[in-house]
PDB file of N, CA and C in Angstrom:
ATOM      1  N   UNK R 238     -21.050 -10.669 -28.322  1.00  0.00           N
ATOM      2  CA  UNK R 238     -20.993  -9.315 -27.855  1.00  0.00           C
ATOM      3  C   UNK R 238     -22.210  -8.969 -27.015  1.00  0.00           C
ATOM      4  N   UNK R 239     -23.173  -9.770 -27.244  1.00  0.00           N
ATOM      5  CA  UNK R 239     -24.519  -9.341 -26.404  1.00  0.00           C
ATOM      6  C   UNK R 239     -24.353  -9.629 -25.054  1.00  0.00           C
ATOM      7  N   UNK R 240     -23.401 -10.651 -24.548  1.00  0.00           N
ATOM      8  CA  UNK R 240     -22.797 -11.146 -23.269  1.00  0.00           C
ATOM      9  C   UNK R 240     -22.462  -9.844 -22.736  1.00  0.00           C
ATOM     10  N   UNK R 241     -21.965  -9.139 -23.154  1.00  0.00           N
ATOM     11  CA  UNK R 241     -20.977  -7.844 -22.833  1.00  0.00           C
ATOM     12  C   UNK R 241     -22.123  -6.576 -22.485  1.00  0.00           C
ATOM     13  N   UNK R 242     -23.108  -6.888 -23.333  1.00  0.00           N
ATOM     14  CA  UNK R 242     -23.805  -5.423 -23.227  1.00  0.00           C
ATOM     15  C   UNK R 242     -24.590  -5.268 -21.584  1.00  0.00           C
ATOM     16  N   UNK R 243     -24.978  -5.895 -21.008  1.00  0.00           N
ATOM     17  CA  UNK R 243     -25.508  -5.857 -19.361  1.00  0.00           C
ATOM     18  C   UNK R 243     -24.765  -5.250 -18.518  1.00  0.00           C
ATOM     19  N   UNK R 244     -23.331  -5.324 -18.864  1.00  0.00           N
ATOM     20  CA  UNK R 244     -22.080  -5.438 -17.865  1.00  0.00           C
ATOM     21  C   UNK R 244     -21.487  -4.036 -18.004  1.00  0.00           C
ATOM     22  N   UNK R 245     -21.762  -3.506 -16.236  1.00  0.00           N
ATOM     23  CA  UNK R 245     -21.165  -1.620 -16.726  1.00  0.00           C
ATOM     24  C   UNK R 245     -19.984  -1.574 -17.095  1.00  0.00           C
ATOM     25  N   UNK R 246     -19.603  -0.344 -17.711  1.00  0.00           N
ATOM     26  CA  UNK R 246     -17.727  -0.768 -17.954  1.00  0.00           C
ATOM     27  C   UNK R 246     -17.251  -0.773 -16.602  1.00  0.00           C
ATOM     28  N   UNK R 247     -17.234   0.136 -15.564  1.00  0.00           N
ATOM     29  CA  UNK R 247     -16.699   0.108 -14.776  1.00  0.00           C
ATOM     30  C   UNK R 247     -16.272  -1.534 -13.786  1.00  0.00           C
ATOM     31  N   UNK R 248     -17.530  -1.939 -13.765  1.00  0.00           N
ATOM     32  CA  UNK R 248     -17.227  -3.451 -13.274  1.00  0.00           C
ATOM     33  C   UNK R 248     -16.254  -3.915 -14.351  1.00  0.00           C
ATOM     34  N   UNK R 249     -16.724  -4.269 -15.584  1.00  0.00           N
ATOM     35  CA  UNK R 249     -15.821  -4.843 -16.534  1.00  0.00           C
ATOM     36  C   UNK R 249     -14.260  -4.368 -16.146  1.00  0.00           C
ATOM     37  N   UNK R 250     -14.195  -3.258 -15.911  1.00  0.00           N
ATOM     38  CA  UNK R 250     -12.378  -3.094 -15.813  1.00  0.00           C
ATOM     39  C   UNK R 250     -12.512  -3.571 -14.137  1.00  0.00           C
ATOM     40  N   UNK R 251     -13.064  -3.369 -13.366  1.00  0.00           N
ATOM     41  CA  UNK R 251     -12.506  -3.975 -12.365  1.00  0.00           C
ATOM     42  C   UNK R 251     -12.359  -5.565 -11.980  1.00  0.00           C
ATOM     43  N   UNK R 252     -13.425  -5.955 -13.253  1.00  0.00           N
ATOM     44  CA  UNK R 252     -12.767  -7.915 -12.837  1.00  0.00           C
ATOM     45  C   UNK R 252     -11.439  -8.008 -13.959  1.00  0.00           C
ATOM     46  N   UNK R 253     -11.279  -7.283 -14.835  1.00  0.00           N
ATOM     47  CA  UNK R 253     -10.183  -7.379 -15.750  1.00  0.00           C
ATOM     48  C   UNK R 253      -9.382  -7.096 -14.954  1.00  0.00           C
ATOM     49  N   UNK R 254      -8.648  -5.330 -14.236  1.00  0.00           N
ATOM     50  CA  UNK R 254      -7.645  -4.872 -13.193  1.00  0.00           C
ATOM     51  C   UNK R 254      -7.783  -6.032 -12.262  1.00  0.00           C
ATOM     52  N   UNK R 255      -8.562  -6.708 -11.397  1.00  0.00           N
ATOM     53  CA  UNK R 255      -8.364  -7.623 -10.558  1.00  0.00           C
ATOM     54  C   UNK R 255      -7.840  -9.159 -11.127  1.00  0.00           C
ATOM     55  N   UNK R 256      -8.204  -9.455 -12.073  1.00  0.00           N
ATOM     56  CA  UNK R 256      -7.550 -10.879 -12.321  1.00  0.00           C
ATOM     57  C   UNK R 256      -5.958 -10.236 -12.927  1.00  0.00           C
ATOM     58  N   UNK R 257      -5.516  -9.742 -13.579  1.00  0.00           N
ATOM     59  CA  UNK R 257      -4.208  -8.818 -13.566  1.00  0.00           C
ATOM     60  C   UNK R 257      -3.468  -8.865 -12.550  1.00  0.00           C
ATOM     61  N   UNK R 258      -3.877  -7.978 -11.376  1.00  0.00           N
ATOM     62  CA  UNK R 258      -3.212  -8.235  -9.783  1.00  0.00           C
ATOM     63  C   UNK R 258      -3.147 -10.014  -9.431  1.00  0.00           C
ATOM     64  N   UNK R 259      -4.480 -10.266  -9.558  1.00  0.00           N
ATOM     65  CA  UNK R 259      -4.621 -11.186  -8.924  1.00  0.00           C
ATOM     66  C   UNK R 259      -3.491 -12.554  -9.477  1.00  0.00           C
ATOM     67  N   UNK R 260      -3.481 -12.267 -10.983  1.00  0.00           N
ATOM     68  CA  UNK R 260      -2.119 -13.134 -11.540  1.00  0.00           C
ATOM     69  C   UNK R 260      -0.624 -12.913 -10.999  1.00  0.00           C
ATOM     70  N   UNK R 261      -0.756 -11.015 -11.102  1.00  0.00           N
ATOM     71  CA  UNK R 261       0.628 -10.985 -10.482  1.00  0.00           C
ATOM     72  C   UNK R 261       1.230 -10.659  -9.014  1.00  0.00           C
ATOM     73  N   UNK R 262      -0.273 -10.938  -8.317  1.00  0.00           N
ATOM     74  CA  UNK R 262       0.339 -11.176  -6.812  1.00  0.00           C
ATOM     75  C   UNK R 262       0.107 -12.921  -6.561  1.00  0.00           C
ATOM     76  N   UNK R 263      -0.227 -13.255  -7.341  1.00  0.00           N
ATOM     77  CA  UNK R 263       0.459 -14.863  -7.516  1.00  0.00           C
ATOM     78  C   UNK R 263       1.710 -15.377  -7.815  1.00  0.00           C
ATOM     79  N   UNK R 264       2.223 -14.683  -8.919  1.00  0.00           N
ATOM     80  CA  UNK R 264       3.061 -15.004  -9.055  1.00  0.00           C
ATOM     81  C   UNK R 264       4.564 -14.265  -8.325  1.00  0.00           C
ATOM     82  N   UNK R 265       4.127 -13.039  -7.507  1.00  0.00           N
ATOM     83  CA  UNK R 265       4.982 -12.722  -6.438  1.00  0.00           C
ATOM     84  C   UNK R 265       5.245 -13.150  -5.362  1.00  0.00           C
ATOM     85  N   UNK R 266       3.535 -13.872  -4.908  1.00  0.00           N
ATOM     86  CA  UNK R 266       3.897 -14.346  -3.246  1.00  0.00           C
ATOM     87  C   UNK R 266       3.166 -15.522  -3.281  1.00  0.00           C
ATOM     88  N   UNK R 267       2.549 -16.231  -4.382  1.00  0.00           N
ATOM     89  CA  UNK R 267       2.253 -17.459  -4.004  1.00  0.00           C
ATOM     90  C   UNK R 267       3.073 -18.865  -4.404  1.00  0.00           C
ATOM     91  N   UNK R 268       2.883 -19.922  -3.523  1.00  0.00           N
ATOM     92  CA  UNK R 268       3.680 -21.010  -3.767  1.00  0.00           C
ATOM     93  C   UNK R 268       3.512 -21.995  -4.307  1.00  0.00           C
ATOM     94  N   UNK R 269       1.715 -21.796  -4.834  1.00  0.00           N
ATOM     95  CA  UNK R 269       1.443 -23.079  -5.061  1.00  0.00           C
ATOM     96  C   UNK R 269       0.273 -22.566  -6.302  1.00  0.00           C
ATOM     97  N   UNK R 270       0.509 -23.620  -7.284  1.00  0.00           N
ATOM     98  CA  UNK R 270      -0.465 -22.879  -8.329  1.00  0.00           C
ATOM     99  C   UNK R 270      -2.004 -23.164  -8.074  1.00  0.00           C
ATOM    100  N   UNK R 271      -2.199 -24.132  -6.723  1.00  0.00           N
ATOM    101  CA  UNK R 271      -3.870 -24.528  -6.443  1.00  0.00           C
ATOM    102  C   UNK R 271      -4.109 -22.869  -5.823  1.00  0.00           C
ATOM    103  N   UNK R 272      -3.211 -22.393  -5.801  1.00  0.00           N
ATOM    104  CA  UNK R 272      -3.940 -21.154  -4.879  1.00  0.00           C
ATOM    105  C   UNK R 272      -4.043 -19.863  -5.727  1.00  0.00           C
ATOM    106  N   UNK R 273      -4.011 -19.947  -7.098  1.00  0.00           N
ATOM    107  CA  UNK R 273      -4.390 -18.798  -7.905  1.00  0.00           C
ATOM    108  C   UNK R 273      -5.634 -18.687  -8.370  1.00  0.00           C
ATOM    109  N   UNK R 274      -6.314 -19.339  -8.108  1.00  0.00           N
ATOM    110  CA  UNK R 274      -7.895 -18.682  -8.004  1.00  0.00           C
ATOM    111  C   UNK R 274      -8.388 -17.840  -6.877  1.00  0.00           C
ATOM    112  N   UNK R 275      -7.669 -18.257  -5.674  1.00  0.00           N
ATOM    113  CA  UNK R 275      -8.025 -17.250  -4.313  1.00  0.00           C
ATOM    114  C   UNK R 275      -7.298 -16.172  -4.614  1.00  0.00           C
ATOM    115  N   UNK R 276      -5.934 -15.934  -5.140  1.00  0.00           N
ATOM    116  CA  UNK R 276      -5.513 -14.600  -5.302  1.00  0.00           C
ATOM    117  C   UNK R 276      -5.982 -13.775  -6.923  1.00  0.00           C
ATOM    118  N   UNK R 277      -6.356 -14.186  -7.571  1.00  0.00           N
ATOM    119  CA  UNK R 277      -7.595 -13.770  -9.000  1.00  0.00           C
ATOM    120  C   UNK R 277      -8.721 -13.285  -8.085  1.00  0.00           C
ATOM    121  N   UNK R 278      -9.447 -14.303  -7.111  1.00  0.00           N
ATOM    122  CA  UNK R 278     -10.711 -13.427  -6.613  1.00  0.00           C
ATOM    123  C   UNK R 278     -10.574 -12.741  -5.750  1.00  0.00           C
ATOM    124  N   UNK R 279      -9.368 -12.215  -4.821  1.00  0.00           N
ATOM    125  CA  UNK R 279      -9.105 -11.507  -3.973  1.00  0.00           C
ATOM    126  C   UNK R 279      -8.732 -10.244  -4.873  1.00  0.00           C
ATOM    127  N   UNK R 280      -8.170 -10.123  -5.911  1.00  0.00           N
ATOM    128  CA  UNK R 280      -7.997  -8.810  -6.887  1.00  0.00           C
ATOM    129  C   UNK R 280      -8.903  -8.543  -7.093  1.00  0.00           C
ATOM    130  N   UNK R 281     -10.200  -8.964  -8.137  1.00  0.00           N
ATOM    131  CA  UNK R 281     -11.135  -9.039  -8.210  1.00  0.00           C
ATOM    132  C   UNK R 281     -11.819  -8.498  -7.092  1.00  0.00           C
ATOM    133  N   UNK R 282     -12.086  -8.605  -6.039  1.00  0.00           N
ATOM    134  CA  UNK R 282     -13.315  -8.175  -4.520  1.00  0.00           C
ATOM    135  C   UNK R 282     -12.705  -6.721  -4.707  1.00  0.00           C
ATOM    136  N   UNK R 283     -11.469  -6.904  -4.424  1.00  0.00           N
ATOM    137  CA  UNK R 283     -10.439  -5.198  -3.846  1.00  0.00           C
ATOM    138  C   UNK R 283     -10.860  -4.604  -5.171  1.00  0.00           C
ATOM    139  N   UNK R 284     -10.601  -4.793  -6.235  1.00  0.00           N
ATOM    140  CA  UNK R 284     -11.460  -3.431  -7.300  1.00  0.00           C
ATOM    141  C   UNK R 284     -12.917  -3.706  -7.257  1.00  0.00           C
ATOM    142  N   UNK R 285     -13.689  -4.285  -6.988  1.00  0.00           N
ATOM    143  CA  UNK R 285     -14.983  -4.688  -7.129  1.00  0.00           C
ATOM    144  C   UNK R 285     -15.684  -3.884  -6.293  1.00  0.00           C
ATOM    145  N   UNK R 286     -15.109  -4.083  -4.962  1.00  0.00           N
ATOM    146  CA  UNK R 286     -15.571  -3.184  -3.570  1.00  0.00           C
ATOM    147  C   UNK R 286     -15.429  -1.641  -3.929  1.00  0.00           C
ATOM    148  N   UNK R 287     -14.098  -1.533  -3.933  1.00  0.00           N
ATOM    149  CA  UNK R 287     -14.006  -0.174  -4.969  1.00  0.00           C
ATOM    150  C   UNK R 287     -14.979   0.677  -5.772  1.00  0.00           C
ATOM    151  N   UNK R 288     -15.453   0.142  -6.699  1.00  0.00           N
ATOM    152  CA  UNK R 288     -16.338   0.636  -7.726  1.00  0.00           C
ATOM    153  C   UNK R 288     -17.461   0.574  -7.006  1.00  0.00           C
ATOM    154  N   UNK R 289     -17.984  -0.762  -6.253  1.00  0.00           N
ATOM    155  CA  UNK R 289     -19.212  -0.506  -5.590  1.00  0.00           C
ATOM    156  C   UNK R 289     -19.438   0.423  -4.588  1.00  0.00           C
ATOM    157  N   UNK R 290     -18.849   0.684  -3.750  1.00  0.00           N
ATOM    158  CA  UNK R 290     -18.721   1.959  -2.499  1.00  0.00           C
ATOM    159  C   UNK R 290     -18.557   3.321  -3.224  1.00  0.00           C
ATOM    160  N   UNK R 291     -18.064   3.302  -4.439  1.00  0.00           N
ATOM    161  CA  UNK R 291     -17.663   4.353  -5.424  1.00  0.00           C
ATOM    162  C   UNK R 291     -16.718   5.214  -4.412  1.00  0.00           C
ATOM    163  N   UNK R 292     -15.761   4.702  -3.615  1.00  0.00           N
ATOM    164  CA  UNK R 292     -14.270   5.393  -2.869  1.00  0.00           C
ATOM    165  C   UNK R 292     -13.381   6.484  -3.859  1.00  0.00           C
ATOM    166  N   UNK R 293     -13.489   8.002  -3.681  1.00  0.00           N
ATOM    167  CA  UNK R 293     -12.754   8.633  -4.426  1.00  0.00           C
ATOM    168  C   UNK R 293     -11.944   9.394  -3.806  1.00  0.00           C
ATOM    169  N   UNK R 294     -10.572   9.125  -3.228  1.00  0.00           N
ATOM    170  CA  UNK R 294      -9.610   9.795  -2.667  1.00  0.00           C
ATOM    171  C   UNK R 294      -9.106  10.991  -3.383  1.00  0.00           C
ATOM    172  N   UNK R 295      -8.877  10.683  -4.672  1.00  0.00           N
ATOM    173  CA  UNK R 295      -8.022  11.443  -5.525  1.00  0.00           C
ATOM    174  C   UNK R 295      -9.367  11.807  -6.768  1.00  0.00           C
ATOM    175  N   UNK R 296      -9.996  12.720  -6.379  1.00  0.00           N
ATOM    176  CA  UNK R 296     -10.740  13.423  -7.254  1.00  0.00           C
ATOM    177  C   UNK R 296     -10.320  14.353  -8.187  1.00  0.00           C
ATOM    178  N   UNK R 297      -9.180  14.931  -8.402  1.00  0.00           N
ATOM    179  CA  UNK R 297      -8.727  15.131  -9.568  1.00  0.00           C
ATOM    180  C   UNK R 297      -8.618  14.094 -10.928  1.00  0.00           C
ATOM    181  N   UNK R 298      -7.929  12.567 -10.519  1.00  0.00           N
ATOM    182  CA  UNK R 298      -7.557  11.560 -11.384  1.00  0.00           C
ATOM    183  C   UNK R 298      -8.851  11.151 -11.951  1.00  0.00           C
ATOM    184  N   UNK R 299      -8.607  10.786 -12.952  1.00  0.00           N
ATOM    185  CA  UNK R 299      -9.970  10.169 -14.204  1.00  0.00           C
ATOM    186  C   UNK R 299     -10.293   8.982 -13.461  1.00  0.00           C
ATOM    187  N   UNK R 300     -11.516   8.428 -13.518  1.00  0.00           N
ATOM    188  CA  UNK R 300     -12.107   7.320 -12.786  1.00  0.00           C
ATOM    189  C   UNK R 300     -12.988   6.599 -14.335  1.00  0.00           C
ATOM    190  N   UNK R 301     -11.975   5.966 -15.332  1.00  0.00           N
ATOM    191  CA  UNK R 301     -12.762   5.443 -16.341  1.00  0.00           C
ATOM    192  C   UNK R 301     -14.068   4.148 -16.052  1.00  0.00           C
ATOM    193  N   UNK R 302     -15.342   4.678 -16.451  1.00  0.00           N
ATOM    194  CA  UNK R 302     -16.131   3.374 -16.228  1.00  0.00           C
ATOM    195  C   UNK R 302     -16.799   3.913 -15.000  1.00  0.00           C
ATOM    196  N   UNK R 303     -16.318   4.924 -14.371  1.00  0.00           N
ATOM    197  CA  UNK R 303     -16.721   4.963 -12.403  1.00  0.00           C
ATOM    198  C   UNK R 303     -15.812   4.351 -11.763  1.00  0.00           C
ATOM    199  N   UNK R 304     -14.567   3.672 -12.328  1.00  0.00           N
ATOM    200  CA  UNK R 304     -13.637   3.172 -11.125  1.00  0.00           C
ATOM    201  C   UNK R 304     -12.390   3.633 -11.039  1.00  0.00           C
ATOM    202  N   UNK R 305     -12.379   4.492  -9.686  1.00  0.00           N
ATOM    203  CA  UNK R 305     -10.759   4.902  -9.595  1.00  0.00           C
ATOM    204  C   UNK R 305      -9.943   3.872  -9.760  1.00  0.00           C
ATOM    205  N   UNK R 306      -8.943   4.580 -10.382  1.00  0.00           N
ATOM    206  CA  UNK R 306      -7.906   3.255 -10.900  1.00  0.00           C
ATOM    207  C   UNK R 306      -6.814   3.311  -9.138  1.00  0.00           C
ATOM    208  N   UNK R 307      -6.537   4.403  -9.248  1.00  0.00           N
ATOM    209  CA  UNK R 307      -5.806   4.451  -8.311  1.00  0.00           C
ATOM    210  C   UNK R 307      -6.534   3.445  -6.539  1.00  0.00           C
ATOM    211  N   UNK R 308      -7.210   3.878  -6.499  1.00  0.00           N
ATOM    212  CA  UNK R 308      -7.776   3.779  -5.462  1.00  0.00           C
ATOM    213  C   UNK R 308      -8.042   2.152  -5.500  1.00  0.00           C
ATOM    214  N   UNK R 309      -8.441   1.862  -6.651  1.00  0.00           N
ATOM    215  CA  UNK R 309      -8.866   0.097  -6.627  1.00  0.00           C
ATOM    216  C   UNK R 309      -7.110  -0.871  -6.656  1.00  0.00           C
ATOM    217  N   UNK R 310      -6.464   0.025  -7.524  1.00  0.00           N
ATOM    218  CA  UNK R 310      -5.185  -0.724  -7.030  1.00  0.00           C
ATOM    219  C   UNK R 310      -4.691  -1.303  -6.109  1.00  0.00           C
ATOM    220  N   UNK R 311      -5.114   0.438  -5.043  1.00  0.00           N
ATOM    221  CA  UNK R 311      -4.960   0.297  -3.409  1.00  0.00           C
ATOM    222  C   UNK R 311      -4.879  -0.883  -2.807  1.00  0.00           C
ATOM    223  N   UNK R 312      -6.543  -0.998  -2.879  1.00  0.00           N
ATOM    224  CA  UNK R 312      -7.252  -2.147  -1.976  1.00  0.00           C
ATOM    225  C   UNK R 312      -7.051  -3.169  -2.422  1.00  0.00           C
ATOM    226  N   UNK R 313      -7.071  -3.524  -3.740  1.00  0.00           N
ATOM    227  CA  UNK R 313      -6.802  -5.098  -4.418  1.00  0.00           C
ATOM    228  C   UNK R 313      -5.228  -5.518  -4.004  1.00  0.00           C
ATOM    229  N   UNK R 314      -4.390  -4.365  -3.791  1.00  0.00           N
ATOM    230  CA  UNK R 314      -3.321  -4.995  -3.783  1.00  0.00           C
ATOM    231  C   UNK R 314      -2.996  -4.996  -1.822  1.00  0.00           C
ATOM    232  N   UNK R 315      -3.847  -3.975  -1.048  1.00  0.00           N
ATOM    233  CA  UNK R 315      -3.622  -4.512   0.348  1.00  0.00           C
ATOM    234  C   UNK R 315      -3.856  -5.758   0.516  1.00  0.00           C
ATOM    235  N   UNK R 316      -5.407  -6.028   0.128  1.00  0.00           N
ATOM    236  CA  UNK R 316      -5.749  -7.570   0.406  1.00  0.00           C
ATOM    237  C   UNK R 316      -5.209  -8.481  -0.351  1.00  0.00           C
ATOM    238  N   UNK R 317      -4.643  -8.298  -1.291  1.00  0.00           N
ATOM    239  CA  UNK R 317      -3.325  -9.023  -1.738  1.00  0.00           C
ATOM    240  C   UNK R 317      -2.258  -9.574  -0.481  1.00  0.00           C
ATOM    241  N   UNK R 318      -1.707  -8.778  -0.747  1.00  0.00           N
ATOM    242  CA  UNK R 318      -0.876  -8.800   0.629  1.00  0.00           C
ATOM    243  C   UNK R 318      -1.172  -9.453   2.057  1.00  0.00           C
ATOM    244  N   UNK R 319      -2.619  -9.160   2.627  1.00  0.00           N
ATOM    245  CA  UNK R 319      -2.823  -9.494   3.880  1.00  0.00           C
ATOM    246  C   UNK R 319      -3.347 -11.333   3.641  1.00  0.00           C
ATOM    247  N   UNK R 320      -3.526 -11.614   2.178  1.00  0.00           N
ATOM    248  CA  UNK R 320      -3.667 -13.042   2.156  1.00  0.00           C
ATOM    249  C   UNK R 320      -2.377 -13.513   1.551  1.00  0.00           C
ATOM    250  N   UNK R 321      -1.607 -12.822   1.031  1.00  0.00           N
ATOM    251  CA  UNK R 321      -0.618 -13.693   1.423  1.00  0.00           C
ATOM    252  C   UNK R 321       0.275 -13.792   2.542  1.00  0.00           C
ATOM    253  N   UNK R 322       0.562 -12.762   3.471  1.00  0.00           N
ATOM    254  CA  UNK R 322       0.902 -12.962   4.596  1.00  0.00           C
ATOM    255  C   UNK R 322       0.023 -13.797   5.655  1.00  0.00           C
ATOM    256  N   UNK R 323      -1.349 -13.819   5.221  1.00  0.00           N
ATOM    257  CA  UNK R 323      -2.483 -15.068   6.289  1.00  0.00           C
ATOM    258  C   UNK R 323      -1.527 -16.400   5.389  1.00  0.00           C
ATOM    259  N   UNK R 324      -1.447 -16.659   3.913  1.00  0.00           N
ATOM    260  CA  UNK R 324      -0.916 -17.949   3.614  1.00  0.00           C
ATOM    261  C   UNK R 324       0.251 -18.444   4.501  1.00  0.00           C
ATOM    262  N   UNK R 325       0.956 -17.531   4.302  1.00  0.00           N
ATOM    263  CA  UNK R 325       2.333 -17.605   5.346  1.00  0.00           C
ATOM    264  C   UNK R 325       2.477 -18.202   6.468  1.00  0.00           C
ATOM    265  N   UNK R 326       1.489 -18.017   7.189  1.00  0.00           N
ATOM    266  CA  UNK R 326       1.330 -18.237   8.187  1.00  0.00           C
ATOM    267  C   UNK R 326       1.239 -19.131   9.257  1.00  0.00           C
TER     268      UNK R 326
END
């Protein structure tokens, strides 16, 4: 547990929310299982960036930790998308 104590929550949910995406935009658009570590760390950056810029579109919605949920979805799941359409390619 002492591993844990350094680590803000907010990061903590955003490498958790990003490997999440990052599993299940693997398993939506990728073809090959060597390539689920690039889409894990591409979820991962898109909430990561998120929390670090601290981006709050929707300032009404709860931002647990400091990270809009909404907003990190966003981005983790554009750049989702724009690497798997670069895979495509």
């Amino acid at each position: 547990m002492a591993l844990l104590a350094p680590v803000p929550p907010g990061l903590f949910l955003a490498i958790a929310l990003g490997t999440l995406y990052g599993a299940i935009g693997h398993l939506a658009f990728g073809r090959h299982w060597l390539r689920l570590p690039l889409f894990v760390l591409v979820g991962i950056v898109g909430c990561a960036v998120v929390w670090l810029a601290d981006i709050r579109l929707f300032t009404h919605l709860p931002a647990p930790g400091g990270l809009p949920i909404v907003e990190a979805s966003l981005v983790a799941w554009l750049l989702l998308c724009m690497i798997a359409a670069w895979r495509r390619a």
